[in-house]
CSV table of C-alpha atoms in Angstrom, one decimal:
chain,number,residue,atom,x,y,z
A,1,MET,CA,0.0,0.0,0.0
A,2,HIS,CA,1.2,3.5,-0.8
A,3,LEU,CA,0.2,5.9,2.0
A,4,LEU,CA,0.5,9.7,1.6
A,5,PHE,CA,0.5,11.9,4.7
A,6,GLN,CA,0.1,15.7,4.7
A,7,ILE,CA,1.4,17.8,7.5
A,8,GLU,CA,2.3,21.5,7.2
A,9,GLY,CA,3.0,22.7,10.8
A,10,SER,CA,5.8,25.1,11.3
A,11,GLY,CA,7.1,23.4,14.4
A,12,VAL,CA,7.4,20.0,16.0
A,13,GLY,CA,4.6,18.9,18.3
A,14,GLY,CA,2.4,15.9,19.2
A,15,ASN,CA,1.2,15.3,15.7
A,16,GLU,CA,4.7,15.3,14.2
A,17,THR,CA,6.0,13.0,17.0
A,18,THR,CA,3.0,10.6,16.5
A,19,LEU,CA,3.6,10.5,12.8
A,20,LYS,CA,7.2,9.7,13.1
A,21,THR,CA,6.5,6.8,15.5
A,22,LEU,CA,3.8,5.5,13.2
A,23,SER,CA,5.9,5.8,10.0
A,24,SER,CA,8.7,3.7,11.6
A,25,LEU,CA,6.2,0.9,11.9
A,26,LEU,CA,4.4,1.3,8.5
A,27,ARG,CA,7.6,1.7,6.5
A,28,LYS,CA,8.4,-2.0,6.9
A,29,ASN,CA,5.5,-3.1,4.7
A,30,HIS,CA,4.2,0.0,3.0
A,31,ARG,CA,5.5,2.9,0.8
A,32,LEU,CA,5.2,6.2,2.5
A,33,THR,CA,5.1,9.7,1.1
A,34,LEU,CA,5.1,13.0,3.1
A,35,ILE,CA,3.8,16.3,1.9
A,36,CYS,CA,5.5,19.0,4.1
A,37,PRO,CA,7.0,22.4,3.5
A,38,PRO,CA,10.7,23.1,4.4
A,39,GLY,CA,11.2,23.8,8.1
A,40,PRO,CA,11.6,22.1,11.5
A,41,ALA,CA,8.8,19.6,11.0
A,42,ARG,CA,10.2,18.4,7.6
A,43,LYS,CA,13.7,18.1,9.1
A,44,PHE,CA,12.3,16.1,11.9
A,45,LEU,CA,10.3,13.7,9.7
A,46,THR,CA,12.3,13.3,6.5
A,47,GLY,CA,14.3,10.2,7.4
A,48,SER,CA,11.0,8.3,8.3
A,49,PHE,CA,9.5,8.5,4.7
A,50,ASP,CA,10.4,7.1,1.3
A,51,ARG,CA,9.7,10.4,-0.3
A,52,VAL,CA,9.1,14.0,0.8
A,53,VAL,CA,7.6,16.7,-1.4
A,54,SER,CA,6.6,20.3,-0.8
A,55,PRO,CA,2.9,21.2,-0.9
A,56,PRO,CA,1.7,22.6,-4.2
A,57,ARG,CA,0.5,26.2,-4.5
A,58,ASN,CA,-2.9,25.7,-6.1
A,59,TRP,CA,-5.5,23.0,-7.0
A,60,LYS,CA,-3.9,22.3,-10.3
A,61,GLY,CA,-0.6,21.6,-8.5
A,62,TRP,CA,-2.3,19.2,-6.2
A,63,ASP,CA,-3.8,17.3,-9.1
A,64,ARG,CA,-0.4,17.1,-10.7
A,65,VAL,CA,1.2,15.8,-7.5
A,66,LEU,CA,-1.4,13.2,-7.0
A,67,GLN,CA,-1.3,12.1,-10.6
A,68,ALA,CA,2.4,11.5,-10.3
A,69,LEU,CA,2.3,9.8,-6.9
A,70,ARG,CA,-0.9,7.8,-7.2
A,71,PRO,CA,-1.2,6.9,-3.5
A,72,THR,CA,-3.5,4.1,-2.4
A,73,ARG,CA,-4.8,6.4,0.4
A,74,ALA,CA,-4.2,9.9,1.7
A,75,ILE,CA,-4.2,11.1,5.3
A,76,ALA,CA,-4.5,14.8,5.9
A,77,ILE,CA,-3.2,16.0,9.3
A,78,HIS,CA,-2.5,19.8,9.1
A,79,GLY,CA,-2.2,22.4,6.4
A,80,ASP,CA,-4.4,23.0,3.4
A,81,ILE,CA,-6.3,19.8,3.9
A,82,VAL,CA,-9.2,21.0,1.9
A,83,ALA,CA,-7.1,21.3,-1.2
A,84,LEU,CA,-5.7,17.8,-0.7
A,85,SER,CA,-9.1,16.2,0.0
A,86,SER,CA,-10.7,18.0,-3.0
A,87,SER,CA,-8.0,16.8,-5.3
A,88,CYS,CA,-8.3,13.2,-3.9
A,89,ARG,CA,-12.1,13.3,-4.6
A,90,ARG,CA,-11.5,14.3,-8.2
A,91,MET,CA,-9.2,11.4,-8.6
A,92,GLY,CA,-11.1,8.8,-6.7
A,93,ILE,CA,-8.4,8.4,-4.0
A,94,PRO,CA,-9.7,7.6,-0.5
A,95,VAL,CA,-8.8,10.4,2.0
A,96,ASP,CA,-9.0,10.6,5.8
A,97,TRP,CA,-8.5,13.6,8.1
A,98,TRP,CA,-6.5,12.9,11.2
A,99,CYS,CA,-7.8,15.6,13.5
A,100,GLY,CA,-5.2,15.8,16.3
A,101,HIS,CA,-5.8,19.3,17.5
A,102,SER,CA,-8.6,21.4,19.1
A,103,ILE,CA,-10.8,23.5,16.9
A,104,ALA,CA,-12.0,26.9,17.9
A,105,GLU,CA,-15.7,26.9,18.9
A,106,THR,CA,-16.6,29.5,16.2
A,107,GLU,CA,-15.2,27.3,13.5
A,108,ARG,CA,-16.7,23.9,14.5
A,109,GLY,CA,-19.8,24.2,12.4
A,110,GLN,CA,-17.8,24.9,9.2
A,111,TRP,CA,-15.4,22.1,9.9
A,112,GLN,CA,-18.2,19.6,10.7
A,113,SER,CA,-19.7,20.3,7.3
A,114,LEU,CA,-16.3,20.0,5.5
A,115,GLY,CA,-15.4,16.8,7.5
A,116,GLU,CA,-18.6,15.1,6.4
A,117,THR,CA,-18.4,16.3,2.8
A,118,LEU,CA,-14.7,16.0,1.9
A,119,PHE,CA,-13.3,13.0,3.8
A,120,ASP,CA,-14.1,9.4,4.0
A,121,ARG,CA,-13.3,9.3,7.7
A,122,VAL,CA,-12.3,11.8,10.4
A,123,LEU,CA,-10.0,10.2,12.9
A,124,PHE,CA,-9.7,11.6,16.4
A,125,PRO,CA,-7.0,10.6,19.0
A,126,SER,CA,-9.4,11.4,21.9
A,127,LEU,CA,-13.0,11.5,22.9
A,128,PHE,CA,-12.4,15.1,23.9
A,129,LEU,CA,-11.7,16.1,20.3
A,130,ARG,CA,-14.4,13.8,19.0
A,131,LYS,CA,-17.0,15.7,21.0
A,132,GLN,CA,-15.9,19.0,19.4
A,133,LEU,CA,-17.0,17.6,16.0
A,134,PRO,CA,-19.8,15.1,16.5
A,135,ILE,CA,-19.8,14.1,12.8
A,136,SER,CA,-21.3,10.9,11.3
A,137,ASN,CA,-18.0,9.7,9.8
A,138,GLY,CA,-15.9,10.4,12.9
A,139,PHE,CA,-14.0,7.6,14.7
A,140,ILE,CA,-11.7,7.6,17.8
A,141,LEU,CA,-8.3,6.2,17.0
A,142,PRO,CA,-6.1,6.7,20.1
A,143,GLY,CA,-2.7,8.2,19.8
A,144,ILE,CA,0.5,6.2,20.1
A,145,VAL,CA,3.9,6.3,21.6
A,146,ASP,CA,7.2,4.6,20.9
A,147,THR,CA,7.4,2.2,23.9
A,148,LYS,CA,10.9,1.1,23.0
A,149,LYS,CA,12.3,4.6,22.9
A,150,PHE,CA,10.5,5.8,26.0
A,151,ASN,CA,11.7,3.0,28.3
A,152,GLY,CA,12.5,4.9,31.5
A,153,LYS,CA,16.3,4.8,31.1
A,154,SER,CA,17.8,8.2,31.8
A,155,GLY,CA,21.4,7.3,31.0
A,156,GLY,CA,22.8,9.6,33.6
A,157,TYR,CA,20.9,12.6,32.4
A,158,ARG,CA,20.5,14.1,35.9
A,159,LYS,CA,24.3,14.1,36.3
A,160,TRP,CA,24.6,15.8,33.0
A,161,LEU,CA,22.2,18.5,34.2
A,162,GLY,CA,24.1,18.9,37.5
A,163,VAL,CA,21.0,17.9,39.5
A,164,SER,CA,21.4,16.1,42.8
A,165,GLU,CA,20.2,12.5,42.9
A,166,ASN,CA,18.5,13.4,46.1
A,167,ALA,CA,16.4,16.2,44.5
A,168,PHE,CA,12.8,15.5,43.7
A,169,VAL,CA,12.5,16.5,40.0
A,170,PHE,CA,9.2,17.4,38.4
A,171,GLY,CA,8.9,18.6,34.9
A,172,TYR,CA,7.0,19.2,31.7
A,173,CYS,CA,7.6,18.8,28.0
A,174,GLY,CA,5.7,20.9,25.4
A,175,ARG,CA,6.1,23.7,22.9
A,176,PHE,CA,7.0,27.0,24.5
A,177,VAL,CA,3.6,28.7,23.9
A,178,PRO,CA,1.4,30.4,26.6
A,179,GLU,CA,-1.4,27.8,26.5
A,180,LYS,CA,1.1,25.1,27.6
A,181,ARG,CA,1.5,27.0,31.0
A,182,HIS,CA,5.1,26.2,31.7
A,183,GLU,CA,5.2,29.0,34.3
A,184,ASP,CA,2.8,27.0,36.5
A,185,LEU,CA,5.6,24.7,37.4
A,186,LEU,CA,7.8,27.6,38.5
A,187,ASP,CA,4.9,29.0,40.5
A,188,ALA,CA,4.5,25.6,42.2
A,189,LEU,CA,8.2,25.4,42.9
A,190,LYS,CA,8.0,28.6,44.9
A,191,GLN,CA,5.4,27.0,47.2
A,192,LEU,CA,7.6,23.9,47.8
A,193,ASN,CA,10.2,23.8,50.6
A,194,GLY,CA,13.0,21.3,50.4
A,195,SER,CA,15.0,19.7,47.7
A,196,TYR,CA,12.8,20.2,44.6
A,197,PHE,CA,13.9,20.9,41.1
A,198,ALA,CA,11.7,21.9,38.0
A,199,LEU,CA,12.7,20.9,34.5
A,200,LEU,CA,11.0,22.7,31.7
A,201,ILE,CA,11.5,21.2,28.3
A,202,GLY,CA,10.1,22.2,24.9
A,203,ASN,CA,10.7,23.3,21.3
A,204,ALA,CA,11.7,26.8,20.5
A,205,HIS,CA,11.6,27.1,16.7
A,206,ARG,CA,9.3,30.0,16.0
A,207,ALA,CA,9.8,33.6,17.2
A,208,GLU,CA,7.1,33.5,19.8
A,209,GLU,CA,8.4,30.2,21.2
A,210,LYS,CA,11.9,31.6,21.4
A,211,ALA,CA,10.6,34.7,23.2
A,212,LEU,CA,8.8,32.7,25.9
A,213,PHE,CA,11.8,30.4,26.3
A,214,ARG,CA,14.0,33.5,27.0
A,215,ARG,CA,11.4,34.9,29.4
A,216,LEU,CA,11.3,31.7,31.4
A,217,GLU,CA,15.2,31.5,31.5
A,218,ARG,CA,15.2,35.1,32.7
A,219,ARG,CA,12.7,34.4,35.4
A,220,VAL,CA,14.7,31.4,36.6
A,221,ARG,CA,17.9,33.5,36.9
A,222,GLN,CA,16.2,36.6,38.5
A,223,GLU,CA,14.3,34.6,41.1
A,224,LYS,CA,17.2,32.1,41.6
A,225,LEU,CA,14.9,29.2,41.2
A,226,ALA,CA,16.1,25.5,41.2
A,227,ALA,CA,15.1,24.9,37.6
A,228,HIS,CA,16.3,24.4,34.1
A,229,CYS,CA,14.7,25.5,30.8
A,230,LEU,CA,15.9,23.4,28.0
A,231,SER,CA,15.3,22.9,24.3
A,232,VAL,CA,16.0,19.2,24.1
A,233,PRO,CA,16.8,17.5,20.8
A,234,ASP,CA,14.5,14.5,20.0
A,235,LYS,CA,17.3,12.0,20.5
A,236,ASP,CA,17.7,13.1,24.2
A,237,LEU,CA,14.0,13.5,25.0
A,238,SER,CA,13.4,10.0,26.4
A,239,ARG,CA,16.4,10.4,28.8
A,240,ALA,CA,15.2,13.8,29.9
A,241,LEU,CA,11.8,12.5,30.8
A,242,ALA,CA,13.3,9.5,32.6
A,243,ALA,CA,15.2,11.9,34.8
A,244,MET,CA,12.0,13.2,36.3
A,245,ASP,CA,10.3,11.8,39.4
A,246,VAL,CA,7.0,13.1,38.2
A,247,PHE,CA,5.7,14.6,35.0
A,248,VAL,CA,3.3,17.5,35.2
A,249,SER,CA,0.9,18.4,32.4
A,250,PRO,CA,-0.4,21.9,33.2
A,251,SER,CA,-1.7,22.6,29.7
A,252,VAL,CA,-5.3,23.6,29.0
A,253,ASN,CA,-7.4,22.6,26.0
A,254,GLU,CA,-4.8,19.9,25.1
A,255,GLY,CA,-6.3,17.8,22.3
A,256,PHE,CA,-4.5,14.6,23.2
A,257,GLY,CA,-1.3,14.8,25.2
A,258,SER,CA,1.5,12.9,23.5
A,259,SER,CA,4.1,13.9,26.1
A,260,VAL,CA,1.8,12.4,28.8
A,261,LEU,CA,2.0,9.1,27.0
A,262,GLU,CA,5.8,9.4,26.6
A,263,ALA,CA,6.2,9.9,30.3
A,264,LEU,CA,3.9,7.1,31.2
A,265,SER,CA,5.7,4.8,28.8
A,266,GLY,CA,8.9,5.4,30.7
A,267,GLY,CA,7.2,4.6,34.0
A,268,VAL,CA,7.1,8.2,35.2
A,269,PRO,CA,3.9,9.1,37.2
A,270,VAL,CA,1.9,11.9,35.8
A,271,VAL,CA,0.0,14.8,37.4
A,272,ALA,CA,-2.2,16.7,35.0
A,273,ALA,CA,-4.6,19.6,34.8
A,274,ARG,CA,-8.2,18.5,34.6
A,275,SER,CA,-8.6,19.2,30.9
A,276,GLY,CA,-8.7,17.6,27.5
A,277,GLY,CA,-6.7,14.6,26.4
A,278,PRO,CA,-4.4,14.3,29.4
A,279,GLU,CA,-7.3,14.0,31.8
A,280,GLU,CA,-8.9,11.4,29.5
A,281,ILE,CA,-5.7,9.3,29.5
A,282,LEU,CA,-5.2,9.5,33.3
A,283,GLN,CA,-8.9,8.7,34.1
A,284,GLN,CA,-8.2,5.1,32.9
A,285,LEU,CA,-5.9,4.6,35.9
A,286,ASP,CA,-7.2,3.6,39.3
A,287,GLN,CA,-5.7,6.6,41.0
A,288,PRO,CA,-5.5,9.6,38.5
A,289,LEU,CA,-3.7,12.6,39.9
A,290,LEU,CA,-5.7,15.6,38.6
A,291,TYR,CA,-6.1,19.3,39.6
A,292,SER,CA,-8.1,22.2,38.4
A,293,PRO,CA,-6.2,24.2,35.6
A,294,GLY,CA,-4.2,27.1,37.1
A,295,ASN,CA,-4.7,25.9,40.7
A,296,ILE,CA,-1.0,26.2,41.8
A,297,LYS,CA,-1.7,25.3,45.4
A,298,ALA,CA,-3.4,22.0,44.4
A,299,LEU,CA,-0.5,21.3,42.0
A,300,ALA,CA,2.1,21.9,44.7
A,301,GLN,CA,0.2,19.6,47.0
A,302,LEU,CA,0.2,16.7,44.5
A,303,ILE,CA,3.9,17.1,43.9
A,304,ARG,CA,4.5,17.2,47.7
A,305,LYS,CA,2.4,14.1,48.1
A,306,LEU,CA,4.5,12.1,45.6
A,307,SER,CA,7.8,13.3,47.0
A,308,GLY,CA,6.7,12.1,50.4
A,309,ASP,CA,5.6,8.7,49.1
A,310,ARG,CA,8.1,7.2,46.6
A,311,GLU,CA,6.3,3.9,46.7
A,312,LEU,CA,3.1,5.5,45.5
A,313,GLY,CA,5.0,7.1,42.6
A,314,ALA,CA,6.5,3.8,41.7
A,315,ARG,CA,3.1,2.1,41.7
A,316,LEU,CA,1.6,4.8,39.6
A,317,GLY,CA,4.5,4.7,37.2
A,318,GLN,CA,4.1,0.9,36.7
A,319,ALA,CA,0.4,1.3,36.2
A,320,GLY,CA,1.0,4.0,33.6
A,321,ARG,CA,3.5,1.8,31.7
A,322,HIS,CA,1.0,-1.1,31.7
A,323,LEU,CA,-1.7,1.2,30.3
A,324,VAL,CA,0.5,2.4,27.5
A,325,LEU,CA,1.5,-1.1,26.5
A,326,LYS,CA,-2.1,-2.2,26.4
A,327,HIS,CA,-3.7,0.6,24.6
A,328,TYR,CA,-1.2,3.0,22.9
A,329,ARG,CA,1.3,0.9,20.9
A,330,PRO,CA,1.7,1.7,17.2
A,331,GLU,CA,0.6,-1.8,16.2
A,332,ARG,CA,-2.7,-1.2,17.9
A,333,TRP,CA,-3.2,2.1,15.9
A,334,TRP,CA,-2.6,0.4,12.6
A,335,LYS,CA,-4.9,-2.5,13.4
A,336,ASP,CA,-7.7,-0.1,14.4
A,337,PHE,CA,-7.1,2.1,11.3
A,338,SER,CA,-7.4,-0.9,9.1
A,339,LEU,CA,-10.6,-2.2,10.7
A,340,SER,CA,-12.4,1.1,10.9
A,341,PRO,CA,-15.4,1.4,8.4
A,342,GLN,CA,-14.7,2.7,4.9
A,343,SER,CA,-11.1,1.6,4.9
């Protein structure tokens, strides 16, 4: 089968990470083509595809690209997905929309109509996103994580960071944008007394991401906080997560929460704001650690609870790893994709 994926984001986030993990599995038995413009996302994904092309500028260009490639099926993720789906329709190529991000409430009516008209299926990684667009051809296809990569082995990352082995490290990984709420971890740190350390990880490719990254670094220096702000390359991400005693997801309106899965896959317990995909993932555990978004006092209390009960953290980490292995492996995604109606 020849699968064509379209993703035109300017940075590297959950969709790009999920696609890279999936392509590593599919490339063994299928031909994969990626449509993606030059930039960080293309650089991140290029080695995982048989062929990478830039998106055309108009509908005639889309027709020419599809005529040359002749994919068996197309999967639109982000970008000018209407142009791709319209061209696929003209050529009789099945096309799905992988909707892995939240849609503004004012735009949902428009996208519901387009989703039902232009796509064979609309695939959502979470019920949270599915509820935003309750369309007739929508299906839940849970996200995935590379369980071999995110295995809980830090490889001495704490030592490299210069963080004491006795410190209780809590951290977060997400793009440096305001809605991810990295600063909540620094606010929580100021309420904690003792040997605590905050680790803020993310991507800083775009101008606004770089600006927030610099602002966080400046705050850490000025307030003399026990924290690091790091833009970690993909090859070191699993080690950085494994260096944490607890992963915190403070983000609001998170469509799925790939970084939550990555932490759980490594056996790291997770505390999350009661919102979106992360809440949905943790609700599957017997003891989900959730707090109201922006409630710094409640967040600090949960961190303090885990630091005072390491056995609880270990049990939660084991339960999280088991959850990921059962429901969020790439093989499960492809099986569900293949069995969904209209495939």
